[in-house]
mmCIF file of C-alpha atoms in Angstrom:
data_model
loop_
_atom_site.group_PDB
_atom_site.id
_atom_site.type_symbol
_atom_site.label_atom_id
_atom_site.label_comp_id
_atom_site.label_asym_id
_atom_site.label_seq_id
_atom_site.Cartn_x
_atom_site.Cartn_y
_atom_site.Cartn_z
ATOM 1 C CA UNK L 1 0.000 0.000 0.000
ATOM 2 C CA UNK L 2 2.781 2.394 0.972
ATOM 3 C CA UNK L 3 4.759 1.615 -2.195
ATOM 4 C CA UNK L 4 1.680 2.299 -4.296
ATOM 5 C CA UNK L 5 1.102 5.652 -2.592
ATOM 6 C CA UNK L 6 4.748 6.617 -3.054
ATOM 7 C CA UNK L 7 4.583 5.880 -6.774
ATOM 8 C CA UNK L 8 1.402 7.949 -7.118
ATOM 9 C CA UNK L 9 2.831 10.816 -5.061
ATOM 10 C CA UNK L 10 5.996 10.900 -7.168
ATOM 11 C CA UNK L 11 3.774 11.273 -10.229
ATOM 12 C CA UNK L 12 2.131 14.349 -8.689
ATOM 13 C CA UNK L 13 -0.849 12.803 -6.893
ATOM 14 C CA UNK L 14 -1.337 15.198 -3.972
ATOM 15 C CA UNK L 15 -3.996 13.033 -2.348
ATOM 16 C CA UNK L 16 -1.624 10.072 -2.248
ATOM 17 C CA UNK L 17 1.074 12.292 -0.735
ATOM 18 C CA UNK L 18 -1.361 13.597 1.896
ATOM 19 C CA UNK L 19 -2.320 10.061 2.833
ATOM 20 C CA UNK L 20 1.325 9.071 3.135
ATOM 21 C CA UNK L 21 2.201 12.062 5.259
ATOM 22 C CA UNK L 22 -0.838 11.946 7.526
ATOM 23 C CA UNK L 23 0.425 8.723 9.077
ATOM 24 C CA UNK L 24 3.723 10.416 9.944
ATOM 25 C CA UNK L 25 2.444 13.777 11.223
ATOM 26 C CA UNK L 26 2.020 12.785 14.901
ATOM 27 C CA UNK L 27 5.619 11.551 15.023
ATOM 28 C CA UNK L 28 6.916 14.615 13.189
ATOM 29 C CA UNK L 29 5.024 16.969 15.487
ATOM 30 C CA UNK L 30 6.445 15.152 18.516
ATOM 31 C CA UNK L 31 10.011 15.415 17.206
ATOM 32 C CA UNK L 32 9.733 19.107 16.394
ATOM 33 C CA UNK L 33 8.101 20.010 19.715
ATOM 34 C CA UNK L 34 10.757 18.053 21.610
ATOM 35 C CA UNK L 35 13.446 20.072 19.835
ATOM 36 C CA UNK L 36 11.842 23.507 19.622
ATOM 37 C CA UNK L 37 9.248 23.683 22.372
ATOM 38 C CA UNK L 38 7.737 26.987 21.276
ATOM 39 C CA UNK L 39 4.261 26.204 19.867
ATOM 40 C CA UNK L 40 4.095 28.659 16.955
ATOM 41 C CA UNK L 41 7.705 28.068 15.903
ATOM 42 C CA UNK L 42 7.056 24.322 15.996
ATOM 43 C CA UNK L 43 3.989 24.593 13.795
ATOM 44 C CA UNK L 44 5.874 26.793 11.319
ATOM 45 C CA UNK L 45 8.602 24.161 11.059
ATOM 46 C CA UNK L 46 6.023 21.420 10.631
ATOM 47 C CA UNK L 47 4.425 23.322 7.760
ATOM 48 C CA UNK L 48 7.870 23.903 6.258
ATOM 49 C CA UNK L 49 8.429 20.149 6.462
ATOM 50 C CA UNK L 50 5.190 19.415 4.606
ATOM 51 C CA UNK L 51 6.112 21.874 1.860
ATOM 52 C CA UNK L 52 9.654 20.539 1.497
ATOM 53 C CA UNK L 53 8.504 16.923 1.465
ATOM 54 C CA UNK L 54 5.988 17.641 -1.301
ATOM 55 C CA UNK L 55 8.429 19.570 -3.465
ATOM 56 C CA UNK L 56 11.133 16.921 -2.998
ATOM 57 C CA UNK L 57 9.025 13.766 -3.253
ATOM 58 C CA UNK L 58 10.310 13.066 -6.765
ATOM 59 C CA UNK L 59 13.860 12.917 -5.350
ATOM 60 C CA UNK L 60 12.944 10.232 -2.808
ATOM 61 C CA UNK L 61 15.016 7.243 -3.976
ATOM 62 C CA UNK L 62 13.364 4.714 -1.637
ATOM 63 C CA UNK L 63 16.714 3.575 -0.272
ATOM 64 C CA UNK L 64 15.245 4.150 3.184
ATOM 65 C CA UNK L 65 11.732 4.112 4.576
ATOM 66 C CA UNK L 66 9.475 7.046 3.734
ATOM 67 C CA UNK L 67 9.165 7.577 7.484
ATOM 68 C CA UNK L 68 12.934 7.984 7.863
ATOM 69 C CA UNK L 69 13.115 10.285 4.842
ATOM 70 C CA UNK L 70 10.422 12.681 6.063
ATOM 71 C CA UNK L 71 11.722 12.525 9.643
ATOM 72 C CA UNK L 72 15.064 13.693 8.304
ATOM 73 C CA UNK L 73 13.423 16.675 6.602
ATOM 74 C CA UNK L 74 11.605 17.677 9.785
ATOM 75 C CA UNK L 75 14.605 17.198 12.070
ATOM 76 C CA UNK L 76 17.015 19.104 9.841
ATOM 77 C CA UNK L 77 14.489 21.944 9.453
ATOM 78 C CA UNK L 78 14.252 22.139 13.251
ATOM 79 C CA UNK L 79 18.036 22.080 13.642
ATOM 80 C CA UNK L 80 18.433 24.803 10.997
ATOM 81 C CA UNK L 81 15.904 26.908 12.893
ATOM 82 C CA UNK L 82 17.734 26.414 16.189
ATOM 83 C CA UNK L 83 21.010 27.491 14.586
ATOM 84 C CA UNK L 84 19.449 30.832 13.680
ATOM 85 C CA UNK L 85 18.175 31.375 17.224
ATOM 86 C CA UNK L 86 19.951 32.684 20.266
ATOM 87 C CA UNK L 87 20.907 29.804 22.537
ATOM 88 C CA UNK L 88 19.099 30.041 25.833
ATOM 89 C CA UNK L 89 20.736 30.348 29.210
ATOM 90 C CA UNK L 90 20.754 27.152 31.241
ATOM 91 C CA UNK L 91 18.817 29.011 33.934
ATOM 92 C CA UNK L 92 16.235 30.475 31.531
ATOM 93 C CA UNK L 93 13.433 29.230 33.765
ATOM 94 C CA UNK L 94 14.952 30.980 36.775
ATOM 95 C CA UNK L 95 15.058 34.301 34.895
ATOM 96 C CA UNK L 96 11.421 33.847 33.873
ATOM 97 C CA UNK L 97 10.400 32.966 37.447
ATOM 98 C CA UNK L 98 12.080 36.113 38.756
ATOM 99 C CA UNK L 99 10.330 38.356 36.230
ATOM 100 C CA UNK L 100 7.036 36.557 36.752
ATOM 101 C CA UNK L 101 7.221 37.128 40.514
ATOM 102 C CA UNK L 102 7.611 40.885 40.031
ATOM 103 C CA UNK L 103 4.989 41.326 37.287
ATOM 104 C CA UNK L 104 1.233 41.125 37.826
ATOM 105 C CA UNK L 105 0.719 40.631 34.091
ATOM 106 C CA UNK L 106 3.112 37.683 33.856
ATOM 107 C CA UNK L 107 1.963 36.020 37.060
ATOM 108 C CA UNK L 108 -1.683 36.715 36.225
ATOM 109 C CA UNK L 109 -1.598 34.796 32.945
ATOM 110 C CA UNK L 110 0.022 31.845 34.698
ATOM 111 C CA UNK L 111 -2.642 31.786 37.406
ATOM 112 C CA UNK L 112 -5.366 32.060 34.775
ATOM 113 C CA UNK L 113 -3.991 29.017 32.947
ATOM 114 C CA UNK L 114 -3.722 27.047 36.175
ATOM 115 C CA UNK L 115 -7.318 27.874 37.137
ATOM 116 C CA UNK L 116 -8.690 26.538 33.849
ATOM 117 C CA UNK L 117 -10.918 23.481 34.435
ATOM 118 C CA UNK L 118 -8.913 21.587 31.775
ATOM 119 C CA UNK L 119 -5.631 22.135 33.634
ATOM 120 C CA UNK L 120 -4.197 19.310 35.688
ATOM 121 C CA UNK L 121 -0.670 18.968 36.995
ATOM 122 C CA UNK L 122 1.329 16.089 35.506
ATOM 123 C CA UNK L 123 4.894 15.540 36.665
ATOM 124 C CA UNK L 124 6.023 13.787 33.470
ATOM 125 C CA UNK L 125 4.746 16.610 31.271
ATOM 126 C CA UNK L 126 6.487 19.191 33.428
ATOM 127 C CA UNK L 127 9.816 17.356 33.489
ATOM 128 C CA UNK L 128 9.664 16.945 29.696
ATOM 129 C CA UNK L 129 9.030 20.690 29.350
ATOM 130 C CA UNK L 130 11.970 21.408 31.641
ATOM 131 C CA UNK L 131 14.206 19.026 29.700
ATOM 132 C CA UNK L 132 13.490 20.689 26.353
ATOM 133 C CA UNK L 133 13.885 24.154 27.866
ATOM 134 C CA UNK L 134 17.318 23.336 29.277
ATOM 135 C CA UNK L 135 18.110 21.548 26.009
ATOM 136 C CA UNK L 136 17.766 24.877 24.205
ATOM 137 C CA UNK L 137 21.066 25.848 25.846
ATOM 138 C CA UNK L 138 22.916 23.093 23.930
ATOM 139 C CA UNK L 139 24.394 23.389 20.429
ATOM 140 C CA UNK L 140 21.592 22.427 18.024
ATOM 141 C CA UNK L 141 23.435 19.374 16.653
ATOM 142 C CA UNK L 142 24.015 17.965 20.131
ATOM 143 C CA UNK L 143 20.436 18.625 21.184
ATOM 144 C CA UNK L 144 19.148 16.798 18.101
ATOM 145 C CA UNK L 145 21.355 13.760 18.772
ATOM 146 C CA UNK L 146 20.094 13.594 22.355
ATOM 147 C CA UNK L 147 16.430 13.910 21.427
ATOM 148 C CA UNK L 148 16.563 11.338 18.628
ATOM 149 C CA UNK L 149 18.456 8.716 20.627
ATOM 150 C CA UNK L 150 17.445 9.202 24.258
ATOM 151 C CA UNK L 151 13.976 10.724 23.997
ATOM 152 C CA UNK L 152 12.540 9.288 20.791
ATOM 153 C CA UNK L 153 14.539 6.067 21.167
ATOM 154 C CA UNK L 154 15.717 5.855 17.554
ATOM 155 C CA UNK L 155 18.497 3.375 16.834
ATOM 156 C CA UNK L 156 21.981 4.759 16.245
ATOM 157 C CA UNK L 157 21.743 3.857 12.560
ATOM 158 C CA UNK L 158 18.373 5.560 12.095
ATOM 159 C CA UNK L 159 19.430 8.662 14.057
ATOM 160 C CA UNK L 160 22.651 9.054 12.047
ATOM 161 C CA UNK L 161 20.683 8.610 8.812
ATOM 162 C CA UNK L 162 18.130 11.212 9.862
ATOM 163 C CA UNK L 163 20.865 13.704 10.736
ATOM 164 C CA UNK L 164 23.035 12.837 7.755
ATOM 165 C CA UNK L 165 26.152 12.123 9.824
ATOM 166 C CA UNK L 166 28.394 9.128 10.458
ATOM 167 C CA UNK L 167 27.889 6.845 13.445
ATOM 168 C CA UNK L 168 31.071 8.162 15.047
ATOM 169 C CA UNK L 169 29.935 11.783 14.732
ATOM 170 C CA UNK L 170 26.580 10.871 16.226
ATOM 171 C CA UNK L 171 28.262 9.112 19.170
ATOM 172 C CA UNK L 172 30.486 12.136 19.815
ATOM 173 C CA UNK L 173 27.545 14.560 19.790
ATOM 174 C CA UNK L 174 25.423 12.283 21.941
ATOM 175 C CA UNK L 175 28.173 11.864 24.533
ATOM 176 C CA UNK L 176 28.719 15.631 24.706
ATOM 177 C CA UNK L 177 24.983 16.265 25.034
ATOM 178 C CA UNK L 178 24.508 13.694 27.786
ATOM 179 C CA UNK L 179 27.413 15.099 29.788
ATOM 180 C CA UNK L 180 26.209 18.665 29.357
ATOM 181 C CA UNK L 181 22.629 17.888 30.321
ATOM 182 C CA UNK L 182 23.695 16.077 33.478
ATOM 183 C CA UNK L 183 25.812 19.073 34.454
ATOM 184 C CA UNK L 184 23.191 21.662 33.492
ATOM 185 C CA UNK L 185 20.364 19.930 35.321
ATOM 186 C CA UNK L 186 22.349 19.755 38.554
ATOM 187 C CA UNK L 187 20.774 22.181 41.010
ATOM 188 C CA UNK L 188 17.914 22.978 38.627
ATOM 189 C CA UNK L 189 15.977 19.769 38.125
ATOM 190 C CA UNK L 190 14.355 18.199 41.162
ATOM 191 C CA UNK L 191 14.928 14.775 39.649
ATOM 192 C CA UNK L 192 18.658 15.250 40.143
ATOM 193 C CA UNK L 193 18.852 17.485 43.165
ATOM 194 C CA UNK L 194 16.173 17.729 45.845
ATOM 195 C CA UNK L 195 17.214 21.372 46.268
ATOM 196 C CA UNK L 196 16.273 22.122 42.657
ATOM 197 C CA UNK L 197 13.880 24.988 42.074
ATOM 198 C CA UNK L 198 10.986 22.798 40.939
ATOM 199 C CA UNK L 199 11.194 20.537 43.983
ATOM 200 C CA UNK L 200 10.994 23.506 46.321
ATOM 201 C CA UNK L 201 8.514 25.551 44.248
ATOM 202 C CA UNK L 202 5.430 26.320 46.324
ATOM 203 C CA UNK L 203 3.505 27.187 43.156
ATOM 204 C CA UNK L 204 4.000 23.736 41.646
ATOM 205 C CA UNK L 205 3.152 22.062 44.935
ATOM 206 C CA UNK L 206 -0.029 24.095 45.074
ATOM 207 C CA UNK L 207 -0.883 23.171 41.473
ATOM 208 C CA UNK L 208 -0.267 19.497 42.137
ATOM 209 C CA UNK L 209 -2.271 19.520 45.327
ATOM 210 C CA UNK L 210 -5.175 21.418 43.792
ATOM 211 C CA UNK L 211 -5.480 18.931 40.943
ATOM 212 C CA UNK L 212 -5.160 15.842 43.071
ATOM 213 C CA UNK L 213 -1.721 14.752 41.889
ATOM 214 C CA UNK L 214 -0.659 11.769 43.982
ATOM 215 C CA UNK L 215 3.088 12.251 43.622
ATOM 216 C CA UNK L 216 4.740 15.568 42.924
ATOM 217 C CA UNK L 217 8.197 14.204 42.161
ATOM 218 C CA UNK L 218 9.154 10.533 41.695
ATOM 219 C CA UNK L 219 12.329 9.033 43.087
ATOM 220 C CA UNK L 220 15.032 9.121 40.424
ATOM 221 C CA UNK L 221 18.454 7.546 40.897
ATOM 222 C CA UNK L 222 20.336 8.463 37.732
ATOM 223 C CA UNK L 223 20.271 10.090 34.288
ATOM 224 C CA UNK L 224 18.749 7.003 32.664
ATOM 225 C CA UNK L 225 15.816 7.107 35.089
ATOM 226 C CA UNK L 226 15.251 10.785 34.382
ATOM 227 C CA UNK L 227 15.327 10.153 30.649
ATOM 228 C CA UNK L 228 12.721 7.417 31.078
ATOM 229 C CA UNK L 229 10.387 9.992 32.629
ATOM 230 C CA UNK L 230 11.026 12.435 29.779
ATOM 231 C CA UNK L 231 10.563 9.706 27.164
ATOM 232 C CA UNK L 232 7.203 8.644 28.599
ATOM 233 C CA UNK L 233 5.750 12.142 28.695
ATOM 234 C CA UNK L 234 3.191 13.324 26.169
ATOM 235 C CA UNK L 235 1.522 16.756 25.820
ATOM 236 C CA UNK L 236 -1.738 16.934 27.696
ATOM 237 C CA UNK L 237 -3.306 18.703 30.633
ATOM 238 C CA UNK L 238 -0.419 21.152 31.125
ATOM 239 C CA UNK L 239 -0.081 22.160 27.467
ATOM 240 C CA UNK L 240 -1.762 25.563 27.781
ATOM 241 C CA UNK L 241 0.444 26.532 30.732
ATOM 242 C CA UNK L 242 3.597 25.286 29.049
ATOM 243 C CA UNK L 243 2.748 27.200 25.877
ATOM 244 C CA UNK L 244 2.698 30.374 27.978
ATOM 245 C CA UNK L 245 6.048 29.394 29.465
ATOM 246 C CA UNK L 246 7.516 28.844 25.972
ATOM 247 C CA UNK L 247 6.287 32.149 24.567
ATOM 248 C CA UNK L 248 7.437 34.210 27.517
ATOM 249 C CA UNK L 249 10.773 32.434 27.926
ATOM 250 C CA UNK L 250 11.606 33.018 24.271
ATOM 251 C CA UNK L 251 10.830 36.729 24.645
ATOM 252 C CA UNK L 252 12.973 36.954 27.765
ATOM 253 C CA UNK L 253 15.901 35.007 26.309
ATOM 254 C CA UNK L 254 15.845 36.914 23.017
ATOM 255 C CA UNK L 255 16.070 40.142 25.003
ATOM 256 C CA UNK L 256 18.528 38.759 27.575
ATOM 257 C CA UNK L 257 16.319 39.954 30.414
ATOM 258 C CA UNK L 258 16.074 38.778 33.999
ATOM 259 C CA UNK L 259 18.587 37.591 36.570
ATOM 260 C CA UNK L 260 19.518 33.915 36.612
ATOM 261 C CA UNK L 261 19.996 34.059 40.370
ATOM 262 C CA UNK L 262 16.945 32.610 42.173
ATOM 263 C CA UNK L 263 15.580 35.894 43.511
ATOM 264 C CA UNK L 264 11.873 35.171 43.330
ATOM 265 C CA UNK L 265 11.710 32.739 46.234
ATOM 266 C CA UNK L 266 10.673 29.974 43.861
ATOM 267 C CA UNK L 267 13.664 27.883 44.863
ATOM 268 C CA UNK L 268 13.514 28.469 48.576
ATOM 269 C CA UNK L 269 13.261 25.512 50.893
ATOM 270 C CA UNK L 270 10.052 26.226 52.738
ATOM 271 C CA UNK L 271 10.998 24.104 55.735
ATOM 272 C CA UNK L 272 14.296 25.914 56.061
ATOM 273 C CA UNK L 273 12.610 29.307 55.809
ATOM 274 C CA UNK L 274 10.335 28.402 58.722
ATOM 275 C CA UNK L 275 13.193 27.286 60.933
#
């Protein structure tokens, strides 16, 4: 069936192409969002992918699966976009939290999103958001290697094919990305350090408690465990809040605003403050 659709699409049958691509769109959207995060930027890249795939379908030599071919187009479009963007500070979320704490407008839109009946706190969704946000501080090539291998669980061969690099180059980028993410998460992510800002954040505890979340933060022993949480996460009940986070964080990082020192109180240990 797939071979028949490919032949038709290569002859200019747009309906056949649409049918082929529709089966891949959920995966492509997931890849792009895991790399980019920002909702509008992600959708722009997805549309760019559709356009490029259609205009290049006649060049598809069928040496690989159609899925791998179109995944390569989407991933490379996302990486190209990231290369044109300012790399974010590791502590981008801290800067946003500080500005949010001192602005009624910024804090008000967050509270509005959290009060929506559709909102429900989900620890996996929030950790996945955090992971992608911190990932924006990596070189784009390293971030892509990490997402393809450790988040999307592609094989080394498929990931290197998608990125158009050798296995050795992929291994080098993946090793660098893993090391950097372990270092960058230290002190920020509650799944590494119980003093991390999310673990101590009263706002997140309130959100979790208000929505009946049974466990705010799971017990995580190492990087592999943390990646398993990220890998299992899917967009859902926190999407509207995270979209606000993405839009505002991009504005703040593009402008270089906000202190990366935890000034807002978000990272304070409440027990210690009461002592």
